[in-house]
Amino acid sequence: MGIETSPRMTLQQDFARDSEYYLADGNTVILVENVLFKVHRYILSRDGSAFEGMFSLDNIPKSDSAETLIMSSSEGTQPSYPHSQLHRSRLSPEGSSDKIPIHLFGDTAADFRSLLWALYALPAEVFAMPSTQAQITRLIGIARIAHKYAFRTTESWALSVLTMCVCQAPDTPSDHDIHGDVEVDSEAGKSIVSSTNILIQLTEVAVLCAHDELHEAVEPIWADLLFAGQTQDIVSAMGLADRYKSQLRPLLGLAYYLMMLKGKEEWTKAALGDDKDDSDKMKKPRLTRDQRIRLLSGYYNLSRACESLPSNTPKLTHHPSCFTPAQQAQQAIGLGGAGTAAAHAHARCGESWDTLWAGLVMGTAGSNAMSNNVAIKIQSVDLLRKMHMVNHVLESLVSVDGLAGADNAANAASTYGVLGYGGWYAMAGNMNKNCLRMALKASEEKVNDVLYGLADCFVE
């Protein structure tokens, strides 16, 4: 990996020296943004980094200083060109002084300072778990810039620590947070994701470095945050997922889906923004025209998916016990009469499942689910909620054991707004009990398939 540097600078410019990493005994000056760093070449050359390759092209011993080279050259033949400043710049390697530093583009001084901290830090500092927001931000910067300049060991360490920090975070946002913030339990020594902005940075660095563990760690935090329902967080997730469509398809689908359910009035508000609070230094993301078009496209596609859901029964893999009675009957009495009827038992189980599924799905249409005794209207396009309700009733039917179990299943159907329970209980009774369990498993897998396929509904 190469390092992009500037053309050789020969004029002194007004750059500030870093207060921490402009070392008196350093032998390489590096300019990042408007800040000069003076550090040791051997530190930057470790770990097989891109700096090692760049320094090897100088053909100048690392122990030689720029001043020694200039003095030795002045004792020999005078140059054919008149400008002594140009003479000095050609003899002196980049990075030898403040006048001709190595200029790194595309980096921030804060990130480069974080990298130097990691390269110079004492073991006790490196192995201490972060406990503050600033330390989490520094680790993100380290991982990002270490990846760019191929400090593989440093990158791996930073990503591993970030993953541990995220995995220690609470599963759900705190009640007092209004923008998806999560509490920081500093007393327990746990570093916690504390803002949507940091969650975005964590996701970006996970994608940049292709770090599956960190990616998997942030996914449930995003899900909890989005289901909390704050419009601003959902819009932020949409923008992030749009930038990394191929890597963040589940996040893209869920964010667009939940924004779609908020309706056009909320889309308009999110597009116009709220400029009442001018004290907010961070510019709040707004819905773009393209995003609103994709929301409309998703609404149409999900409407069609919900209409076809009753006939789109999850594929049932029958349990072996569903075949055994028919096979035994055929062996006992031959292929005719009762044997043929027994052979149809398996087919009746599948037909019962088709009917049961269709009835449960249609029973959710326009129904009200109950949560803490509060009715929740289910939208016609709320595909995920419909399927979750169906699965809950299926779980109750699977657990039915006698009259008490039937009452519990009936209560579950009533609680979740699924009507016509009695007929479905009878239909479930026509199925092999083990096959009913397999049907529940197939239905749960269908929910996962829908969740990971939501992004397809919002493509243009």
Short mmCIF file of C-alpha atoms in Angstrom, two decimals:
data_model
loop_
_atom_site.label_atom_id
_atom_site.label_comp_id
_atom_site.label_asym_id
_atom_site.label_seq_id
_atom_site.Cartn_x
_atom_site.Cartn_y
_atom_site.Cartn_z
CA MET A 1 0.00 0.00 0.00
CA GLY A 2 1.53 3.31 -1.07
CA ILE A 3 1.54 6.59 0.75
CA GLU A 4 0.26 9.66 -1.06
CA THR A 5 2.55 12.60 -0.36
CA SER A 6 2.68 16.15 -1.62
CA PRO A 7 5.13 17.61 -4.13
CA ARG A 8 8.35 18.65 -2.38
CA MET A 9 7.77 21.85 -0.44
CA THR A 10 10.63 24.33 -0.33
CA LEU A 11 9.00 27.31 1.37
CA GLN A 12 8.40 27.61 5.08
CA GLN A 13 4.71 27.71 5.90
CA ASP A 14 2.91 28.49 9.12
CA PHE A 15 2.26 25.00 10.50
CA ALA A 16 1.78 24.22 14.17
CA ARG A 17 3.96 21.66 15.91
CA ASP A 18 2.05 18.97 17.75
CA SER A 19 2.28 19.49 21.50
CA GLU A 20 2.70 15.77 22.24
CA TYR A 21 4.37 14.13 19.26
CA TYR A 22 6.91 16.66 18.07
CA LEU A 23 9.81 14.83 19.68
CA ALA A 24 13.18 16.52 20.14
CA ASP A 25 15.09 13.39 19.12
CA GLY A 26 12.75 12.45 16.29
CA ASN A 27 14.24 12.13 12.81
CA THR A 28 11.18 12.36 10.55
CA VAL A 29 8.77 15.29 10.22
CA ILE A 30 5.26 14.50 8.99
CA LEU A 31 2.56 17.01 8.13
CA VAL A 32 -1.08 16.01 8.66
CA GLU A 33 -3.64 18.71 7.98
CA ASN A 34 -1.83 21.77 9.46
CA VAL A 35 0.00 19.96 12.23
CA LEU A 36 3.65 18.89 12.20
CA PHE A 37 4.70 15.66 13.92
CA LYS A 38 8.34 14.77 14.52
CA VAL A 39 8.80 11.09 15.29
CA HIS A 40 11.21 8.20 14.83
CA ARG A 41 11.41 6.39 11.52
CA TYR A 42 11.92 3.02 13.12
CA ILE A 43 8.58 3.38 14.94
CA LEU A 44 6.73 4.01 11.67
CA SER A 45 8.67 1.26 9.87
CA ARG A 46 7.54 -1.56 12.15
CA ASP A 47 4.82 -4.12 11.51
CA GLY A 48 5.52 -4.19 7.76
CA SER A 49 3.74 -0.86 7.32
CA ALA A 50 3.58 1.20 4.15
CA PHE A 51 6.06 3.64 5.70
CA GLU A 52 8.75 0.96 5.66
CA GLY A 53 8.55 0.69 1.91
CA MET A 54 8.54 4.46 1.47
CA PHE A 55 11.59 4.98 3.66
CA SER A 56 13.49 2.23 1.85
CA LEU A 57 13.31 4.29 -1.34
CA ASP A 58 15.30 7.15 0.14
CA ASN A 59 18.62 5.31 -0.17
CA ILE A 60 19.77 7.34 2.79
CA PRO A 61 20.90 5.78 6.08
CA LYS A 62 18.26 6.39 8.73
CA SER A 63 20.91 7.51 11.20
CA ASP A 64 22.08 10.35 8.94
CA SER A 65 20.52 13.71 9.61
CA ALA A 66 19.56 16.25 6.99
CA GLU A 67 22.09 18.70 8.38
CA THR A 68 24.99 16.22 7.96
CA LEU A 69 24.01 15.56 4.37
CA ILE A 70 23.84 19.26 3.56
CA MET A 71 27.17 20.05 5.18
CA SER A 72 28.97 17.20 3.44
CA SER A 73 27.56 18.20 0.09
CA SER A 74 28.59 21.84 0.53
CA GLU A 75 32.25 20.76 0.89
CA GLY A 76 32.29 19.24 -2.57
CA THR A 77 31.62 20.59 -6.04
CA GLN A 78 29.27 23.52 -6.20
CA PRO A 79 25.96 22.85 -7.94
CA SER A 80 25.30 24.08 -11.45
CA TYR A 81 22.02 25.73 -10.43
CA PRO A 82 22.07 29.03 -8.54
CA HIS A 83 19.35 28.69 -5.89
CA SER A 84 20.77 27.33 -2.63
CA GLN A 85 17.27 26.61 -1.28
CA LEU A 86 16.57 24.29 -4.21
CA HIS A 87 19.99 22.73 -3.59
CA ARG A 88 19.08 21.99 0.01
CA SER A 89 15.71 20.51 -0.91
CA ARG A 90 17.21 18.13 -3.47
CA LEU A 91 19.87 16.90 -1.08
CA SER A 92 17.55 16.58 1.90
CA PRO A 93 14.99 13.78 1.96
CA GLU A 94 11.34 14.51 2.58
CA GLY A 95 10.68 14.53 6.28
CA SER A 96 14.10 15.86 7.22
CA SER A 97 12.83 19.23 8.50
CA ASP A 98 9.77 21.40 9.03
CA LYS A 99 10.41 22.99 5.63
CA ILE A 100 10.09 19.73 3.71
CA PRO A 101 7.87 17.41 5.75
CA ILE A 102 6.22 14.26 4.48
CA HIS A 103 2.69 15.44 3.76
CA LEU A 104 -0.04 12.83 4.31
CA PHE A 105 -3.34 13.45 2.56
CA GLY A 106 -6.81 12.24 3.51
CA ASP A 107 -6.02 11.85 7.22
CA THR A 108 -6.87 13.93 10.26
CA ALA A 109 -4.33 15.09 12.78
CA ALA A 110 -6.44 13.46 15.49
CA ASP A 111 -6.30 10.05 13.80
CA PHE A 112 -2.56 10.26 13.20
CA ARG A 113 -2.03 11.31 16.82
CA SER A 114 -4.08 8.28 17.88
CA LEU A 115 -1.89 6.01 15.74
CA LEU A 116 1.26 7.44 17.32
CA TRP A 117 -0.23 6.87 20.77
CA ALA A 118 -0.70 3.19 19.92
CA LEU A 119 2.86 2.90 18.53
CA TYR A 120 4.51 4.67 21.48
CA ALA A 121 2.21 3.58 24.33
CA LEU A 122 3.42 1.57 27.30
CA PRO A 123 2.10 -2.00 27.69
CA ALA A 124 -0.04 -0.99 30.68
CA GLU A 125 -1.72 1.67 28.57
CA VAL A 126 -2.26 -0.60 25.59
CA PHE A 127 -3.88 -3.40 27.58
CA ALA A 128 -6.16 -1.16 29.65
CA MET A 129 -9.79 -1.47 28.56
CA PRO A 130 -11.31 1.84 27.45
CA SER A 131 -13.86 3.34 29.82
CA THR A 132 -14.62 6.73 28.28
CA GLN A 133 -16.14 8.05 25.08
CA ALA A 134 -12.87 9.71 24.07
CA GLN A 135 -11.01 6.41 24.33
CA ILE A 136 -13.55 4.66 22.11
CA THR A 137 -13.19 7.42 19.54
CA ARG A 138 -9.42 7.10 19.67
CA LEU A 139 -9.59 3.34 19.07
CA ILE A 140 -11.80 3.90 16.03
CA GLY A 141 -9.25 6.36 14.66
CA ILE A 142 -6.42 3.91 15.31
CA ALA A 143 -8.20 1.08 13.49
CA ARG A 144 -9.03 3.30 10.53
CA ILE A 145 -5.56 4.78 9.97
CA ALA A 146 -3.73 1.54 10.86
CA HIS A 147 -5.73 -0.17 8.13
CA LYS A 148 -4.82 2.53 5.61
CA TYR A 149 -1.08 2.29 6.27
CA ALA A 150 -0.99 -1.49 6.78
CA PHE A 151 -0.10 -1.63 10.48
CA ARG A 152 -1.70 -5.08 10.60
CA THR A 153 -0.96 -5.93 14.22
CA THR A 154 -2.11 -2.54 15.46
CA GLU A 155 -5.26 -2.73 13.35
CA SER A 156 -6.12 -6.20 14.64
CA TRP A 157 -5.59 -5.13 18.25
CA ALA A 158 -7.78 -2.02 17.92
CA LEU A 159 -10.61 -3.94 16.26
CA SER A 160 -10.49 -6.69 18.88
CA VAL A 161 -10.73 -4.19 21.73
CA LEU A 162 -13.58 -2.35 20.03
CA THR A 163 -15.46 -5.63 19.59
CA MET A 164 -15.07 -6.45 23.28
CA CYS A 165 -16.33 -2.99 24.20
CA VAL A 166 -19.39 -3.32 21.99
CA CYS A 167 -20.18 -6.81 23.27
CA GLN A 168 -20.18 -5.48 26.83
CA ALA A 169 -22.73 -2.79 25.97
CA PRO A 170 -26.31 -3.02 27.31
CA ASP A 171 -28.73 -4.70 24.94
CA THR A 172 -31.24 -1.84 24.92
CA PRO A 173 -31.07 1.95 25.12
CA SER A 174 -31.72 3.57 28.48
CA ASP A 175 -35.14 5.06 29.12
CA HIS A 176 -33.89 8.60 29.51
CA ASP A 177 -32.16 8.69 26.14
CA ILE A 178 -34.01 10.34 23.28
CA HIS A 179 -31.48 9.89 20.48
CA GLY A 180 -30.49 6.28 20.93
CA ASP A 181 -27.77 6.98 23.49
CA VAL A 182 -26.67 4.14 25.73
CA GLU A 183 -25.43 4.49 29.26
CA VAL A 184 -21.73 4.33 30.11
CA ASP A 185 -21.09 2.13 33.10
CA SER A 186 -17.69 3.56 34.02
CA GLU A 187 -17.85 2.22 37.57
CA ALA A 188 -18.00 -1.33 36.28
CA GLY A 189 -15.16 -0.63 33.86
CA LYS A 190 -17.34 -1.26 30.82
CA SER A 191 -16.93 0.88 27.75
CA ILE A 192 -20.29 1.35 26.06
CA VAL A 193 -21.45 2.73 22.74
CA SER A 194 -22.82 6.08 23.81
CA SER A 195 -24.22 7.76 20.72
CA THR A 196 -25.62 7.09 17.29
CA ASN A 197 -22.64 8.92 15.80
CA ILE A 198 -20.20 6.51 17.47
CA LEU A 199 -22.30 3.55 16.35
CA ILE A 200 -22.03 4.84 12.79
CA GLN A 201 -18.25 5.15 13.10
CA LEU A 202 -17.99 1.63 14.52
CA THR A 203 -20.01 0.26 11.62
CA GLU A 204 -17.93 2.18 9.07
CA VAL A 205 -14.64 0.87 10.46
CA ALA A 206 -16.04 -2.69 10.60
CA VAL A 207 -16.93 -2.42 6.90
CA LEU A 208 -13.63 -0.73 5.98
CA CYS A 209 -11.54 -3.40 7.69
CA ALA A 210 -13.90 -6.27 6.74
CA HIS A 211 -14.02 -7.28 10.41
CA ASP A 212 -16.92 -9.73 10.75
CA GLU A 213 -16.83 -9.93 14.56
CA LEU A 214 -17.26 -6.17 15.04
CA HIS A 215 -19.89 -6.10 12.30
CA GLU A 216 -21.90 -8.83 14.04
CA ALA A 217 -21.50 -7.06 17.39
CA VAL A 218 -23.04 -3.78 16.19
CA GLU A 219 -25.98 -5.39 14.36
CA PRO A 220 -28.15 -6.06 17.46
CA ILE A 221 -27.41 -2.57 18.79
CA TRP A 222 -28.68 -1.13 15.52
CA ALA A 223 -31.81 -3.30 15.72
CA ASP A 224 -32.60 -2.13 19.27
CA LEU A 225 -31.97 1.46 18.30
CA LEU A 226 -34.17 1.36 15.21
CA PHE A 227 -37.04 -0.45 16.89
CA ALA A 228 -36.98 2.28 19.56
CA GLY A 229 -38.50 4.36 16.77
CA GLN A 230 -36.62 7.68 16.81
CA THR A 231 -36.92 9.13 13.31
CA GLN A 232 -33.51 10.79 13.42
CA ASP A 233 -31.78 7.50 14.20
CA ILE A 234 -33.64 5.72 11.41
CA VAL A 235 -32.67 8.41 8.89
CA SER A 236 -29.05 8.16 10.03
CA ALA A 237 -29.12 4.39 9.52
CA MET A 238 -30.63 4.84 6.05
CA GLY A 239 -27.84 7.20 5.04
CA LEU A 240 -25.16 4.85 6.36
CA ALA A 241 -26.68 1.81 4.66
CA ASP A 242 -27.00 3.70 1.37
CA ARG A 243 -23.24 4.32 1.40
CA TYR A 244 -22.45 0.63 1.96
CA LYS A 245 -25.34 -1.13 0.22
CA SER A 246 -23.58 -4.42 -0.45
CA GLN A 247 -22.15 -4.78 3.08
CA LEU A 248 -25.15 -3.47 5.06
CA ARG A 249 -28.16 -4.92 3.27
CA PRO A 250 -29.96 -6.12 6.44
CA LEU A 251 -29.55 -2.68 8.04
CA LEU A 252 -30.71 -0.99 4.84
CA GLY A 253 -33.84 -3.11 4.66
CA LEU A 254 -34.78 -2.69 8.33
CA ALA A 255 -34.15 1.08 8.38
CA TYR A 256 -36.21 1.70 5.23
CA TYR A 257 -38.93 -0.65 6.45
CA LEU A 258 -39.38 1.11 9.78
CA MET A 259 -39.29 4.53 8.12
CA MET A 260 -41.88 3.36 5.62
CA LEU A 261 -44.23 2.42 8.46
CA LYS A 262 -44.06 5.97 9.82
CA GLY A 263 -45.97 7.24 6.80
CA LYS A 264 -45.70 10.12 4.35
CA GLU A 265 -46.29 12.83 6.93
CA GLU A 266 -43.22 11.76 8.88
CA TRP A 267 -41.25 11.42 5.64
CA THR A 268 -42.02 15.06 4.86
CA LYS A 269 -40.89 16.19 8.30
CA ALA A 270 -37.68 14.19 7.97
CA ALA A 271 -37.06 15.70 4.54
CA LEU A 272 -37.59 19.29 5.68
CA GLY A 273 -35.71 18.84 8.97
CA ASP A 274 -36.16 20.77 12.17
CA ASP A 275 -34.05 23.91 12.31
CA LYS A 276 -35.55 25.26 15.52
CA ASP A 277 -32.50 24.29 17.55
CA ASP A 278 -29.61 26.25 16.10
CA SER A 279 -27.40 25.22 19.00
CA ASP A 280 -27.04 21.72 17.57
CA LYS A 281 -23.54 21.74 16.09
CA MET A 282 -24.02 18.49 14.19
CA LYS A 283 -26.01 18.80 11.01
CA LYS A 284 -28.92 16.42 11.23
CA PRO A 285 -29.37 14.11 8.24
CA ARG A 286 -32.50 14.54 6.17
CA LEU A 287 -34.39 12.29 3.83
CA THR A 288 -33.36 12.81 0.23
CA ARG A 289 -35.61 12.70 -2.78
CA ASP A 290 -34.13 9.36 -3.85
CA GLN A 291 -34.78 7.90 -0.41
CA ARG A 292 -38.43 8.95 -0.50
CA ILE A 293 -38.79 7.37 -3.94
CA ARG A 294 -37.37 4.13 -2.55
CA LEU A 295 -39.81 4.31 0.36
CA LEU A 296 -42.71 4.54 -2.07
CA SER A 297 -41.32 1.65 -4.07
CA GLY A 298 -40.97 -0.40 -0.89
CA TYR A 299 -44.54 0.37 0.14
CA TYR A 300 -45.82 -0.98 -3.17
CA ASN A 301 -43.63 -4.10 -3.06
CA LEU A 302 -44.53 -4.92 0.55
CA SER A 303 -48.23 -4.42 -0.18
CA ARG A 304 -47.97 -7.10 -2.84
CA ALA A 305 -45.94 -9.34 -0.51
CA CYS A 306 -48.61 -9.08 2.19
CA GLU A 307 -51.36 -9.87 -0.32
CA SER A 308 -49.57 -13.03 -1.44
CA LEU A 309 -48.56 -14.10 2.06
CA PRO A 310 -51.58 -16.42 2.71
CA SER A 311 -50.74 -18.51 -0.35
CA ASN A 312 -46.99 -18.39 0.29
CA THR A 313 -46.86 -21.11 2.93
CA PRO A 314 -43.46 -21.85 4.48
CA LYS A 315 -42.16 -25.15 3.15
CA LEU A 316 -42.86 -27.93 5.62
CA THR A 317 -40.35 -30.75 6.05
CA HIS A 318 -42.42 -33.58 7.54
CA HIS A 319 -41.15 -35.40 10.58
CA PRO A 320 -40.36 -39.12 10.05
CA SER A 321 -43.16 -40.04 12.47
CA CYS A 322 -45.63 -38.68 9.92
CA PHE A 323 -44.70 -41.48 7.49
CA THR A 324 -44.43 -44.42 9.88
CA PRO A 325 -48.17 -45.17 10.52
CA ALA A 326 -48.91 -45.20 6.79
CA GLN A 327 -45.99 -47.49 6.01
CA GLN A 328 -46.95 -49.92 8.79
CA ALA A 329 -50.56 -50.01 7.59
CA GLN A 330 -49.51 -50.71 4.03
CA GLN A 331 -47.29 -53.59 5.11
CA ALA A 332 -50.11 -55.08 7.20
CA ILE A 333 -53.02 -54.95 4.77
CA GLY A 334 -51.54 -54.31 1.34
CA LEU A 335 -51.94 -51.46 -1.09
CA GLY A 336 -55.72 -51.28 -1.29
CA GLY A 337 -58.49 -50.07 0.98
CA ALA A 338 -57.29 -49.02 4.37
CA GLY A 339 -53.66 -48.98 3.21
CA THR A 340 -54.43 -46.32 0.65
CA ALA A 341 -56.32 -44.27 3.23
CA ALA A 342 -53.38 -44.52 5.60
CA ALA A 343 -51.04 -43.37 2.86
CA HIS A 344 -53.11 -40.21 2.51
CA ALA A 345 -52.47 -39.26 6.14
CA HIS A 346 -49.22 -37.60 5.15
CA ALA A 347 -50.92 -35.55 2.45
CA ARG A 348 -53.66 -34.47 4.87
CA CYS A 349 -50.99 -33.19 7.26
CA GLY A 350 -49.56 -30.95 4.53
CA GLU A 351 -53.01 -29.73 3.48
CA SER A 352 -53.86 -28.92 7.09
CA TRP A 353 -50.66 -26.87 7.37
CA ASP A 354 -51.53 -24.90 4.22
CA THR A 355 -54.98 -24.13 5.55
CA LEU A 356 -53.74 -23.30 9.05
CA TRP A 357 -51.08 -20.90 7.71
CA ALA A 358 -53.50 -19.11 5.39
CA GLY A 359 -56.06 -18.75 8.17
CA LEU A 360 -53.55 -17.38 10.66
CA VAL A 361 -52.19 -14.85 8.16
CA MET A 362 -55.61 -13.63 7.07
CA GLY A 363 -56.66 -13.44 10.70
CA THR A 364 -54.05 -10.76 11.31
CA ALA A 365 -55.42 -8.48 8.57
CA GLY A 366 -56.76 -5.32 10.12
CA SER A 367 -56.51 -6.76 13.64
CA ASN A 368 -55.31 -5.11 16.80
CA ALA A 369 -52.46 -6.63 18.79
CA MET A 370 -52.41 -6.05 22.51
CA SER A 371 -49.30 -4.90 24.35
CA ASN A 372 -49.60 -4.06 28.06
CA ASN A 373 -53.38 -3.83 27.56
CA VAL A 374 -52.93 -1.21 24.83
CA ALA A 375 -54.29 -1.94 21.38
CA ILE A 376 -51.80 -1.60 18.53
CA LYS A 377 -53.17 -1.24 15.03
CA ILE A 378 -51.31 -3.43 12.57
CA GLN A 379 -50.73 -1.74 9.25
CA SER A 380 -51.57 -3.62 6.10
CA VAL A 381 -47.92 -3.49 4.98
CA ASP A 382 -46.40 -4.43 8.35
CA LEU A 383 -45.20 -7.79 7.13
CA LEU A 384 -42.83 -8.51 10.02
CA ARG A 385 -45.42 -7.86 12.74
CA LYS A 386 -47.94 -10.06 10.99
CA MET A 387 -45.49 -12.94 10.80
CA HIS A 388 -44.36 -12.51 14.40
CA MET A 389 -47.97 -12.68 15.53
CA VAL A 390 -48.56 -15.84 13.51
CA ASN A 391 -45.47 -17.43 15.04
CA HIS A 392 -46.61 -16.61 18.56
CA VAL A 393 -49.93 -18.34 18.00
CA LEU A 394 -48.14 -21.31 16.42
CA GLU A 395 -45.92 -21.57 19.49
CA SER A 396 -49.05 -21.70 21.64
CA LEU A 397 -50.61 -24.39 19.46
CA VAL A 398 -47.44 -26.47 19.64
CA SER A 399 -47.44 -26.23 23.43
CA VAL A 400 -51.11 -27.23 23.77
CA ASP A 401 -51.45 -30.05 26.31
CA GLY A 402 -55.02 -30.80 27.24
CA LEU A 403 -57.73 -28.24 28.09
CA ALA A 404 -55.41 -25.89 29.98
CA GLY A 405 -53.01 -25.76 27.06
CA ALA A 406 -55.86 -25.08 24.67
CA ASP A 407 -57.04 -22.20 26.85
CA ASN A 408 -53.54 -20.73 26.85
CA ALA A 409 -53.35 -20.95 23.08
CA ALA A 410 -56.77 -19.34 22.76
CA ASN A 411 -55.68 -16.52 25.06
CA ALA A 412 -52.56 -16.01 22.95
CA ALA A 413 -54.64 -15.81 19.79
CA SER A 414 -56.99 -13.31 21.42
CA THR A 415 -54.15 -11.25 22.89
CA TYR A 416 -52.42 -10.90 19.54
CA GLY A 417 -55.60 -10.11 17.69
CA VAL A 418 -55.73 -13.35 15.68
CA LEU A 419 -59.37 -14.30 15.28
CA GLY A 420 -61.04 -17.65 14.57
CA TYR A 421 -58.91 -19.60 17.02
CA GLY A 422 -61.25 -22.55 17.47
CA GLY A 423 -61.11 -23.66 13.83
CA TRP A 424 -57.34 -23.33 13.72
CA TYR A 425 -56.95 -25.40 16.86
CA ALA A 426 -58.97 -28.14 15.18
CA MET A 427 -56.88 -27.76 12.01
CA ALA A 428 -53.67 -28.06 14.03
CA GLY A 429 -55.12 -31.21 15.55
CA ASN A 430 -55.23 -32.78 12.08
CA MET A 431 -51.46 -32.40 11.81
CA ASN A 432 -48.83 -34.71 13.20
CA LYS A 433 -47.65 -33.10 16.44
CA ASN A 434 -44.01 -33.31 15.39
CA CYS A 435 -44.86 -31.87 11.98
CA LEU A 436 -46.53 -28.91 13.72
CA ARG A 437 -43.24 -28.24 15.47
CA MET A 438 -41.45 -28.46 12.13
CA ALA A 439 -44.02 -26.01 10.71
CA LEU A 440 -43.22 -23.52 13.47
CA LYS A 441 -39.52 -23.84 12.69
CA ALA A 442 -40.21 -23.23 8.98
CA SER A 443 -42.28 -20.16 9.83
CA GLU A 444 -39.51 -18.75 12.03
CA GLU A 445 -37.00 -19.30 9.25
CA LYS A 446 -39.33 -17.46 6.89
CA VAL A 447 -39.25 -14.43 9.18
CA ASN A 448 -35.45 -14.41 8.99
CA ASP A 449 -35.60 -14.71 5.20
CA VAL A 450 -38.01 -11.78 5.03
CA LEU A 451 -35.85 -9.68 7.33
CA TYR A 452 -32.70 -10.24 5.26
CA GLY A 453 -34.61 -9.73 2.03
CA LEU A 454 -36.26 -6.44 2.98
CA ALA A 455 -33.60 -4.46 1.14
CA ASP A 456 -34.81 -5.94 -2.13
CA CYS A 457 -38.18 -4.20 -1.63
CA PHE A 458 -36.54 -0.78 -1.60
CA VAL A 459 -34.34 -0.93 -4.67
CA GLU A 460 -35.12 1.44 -7.51
#
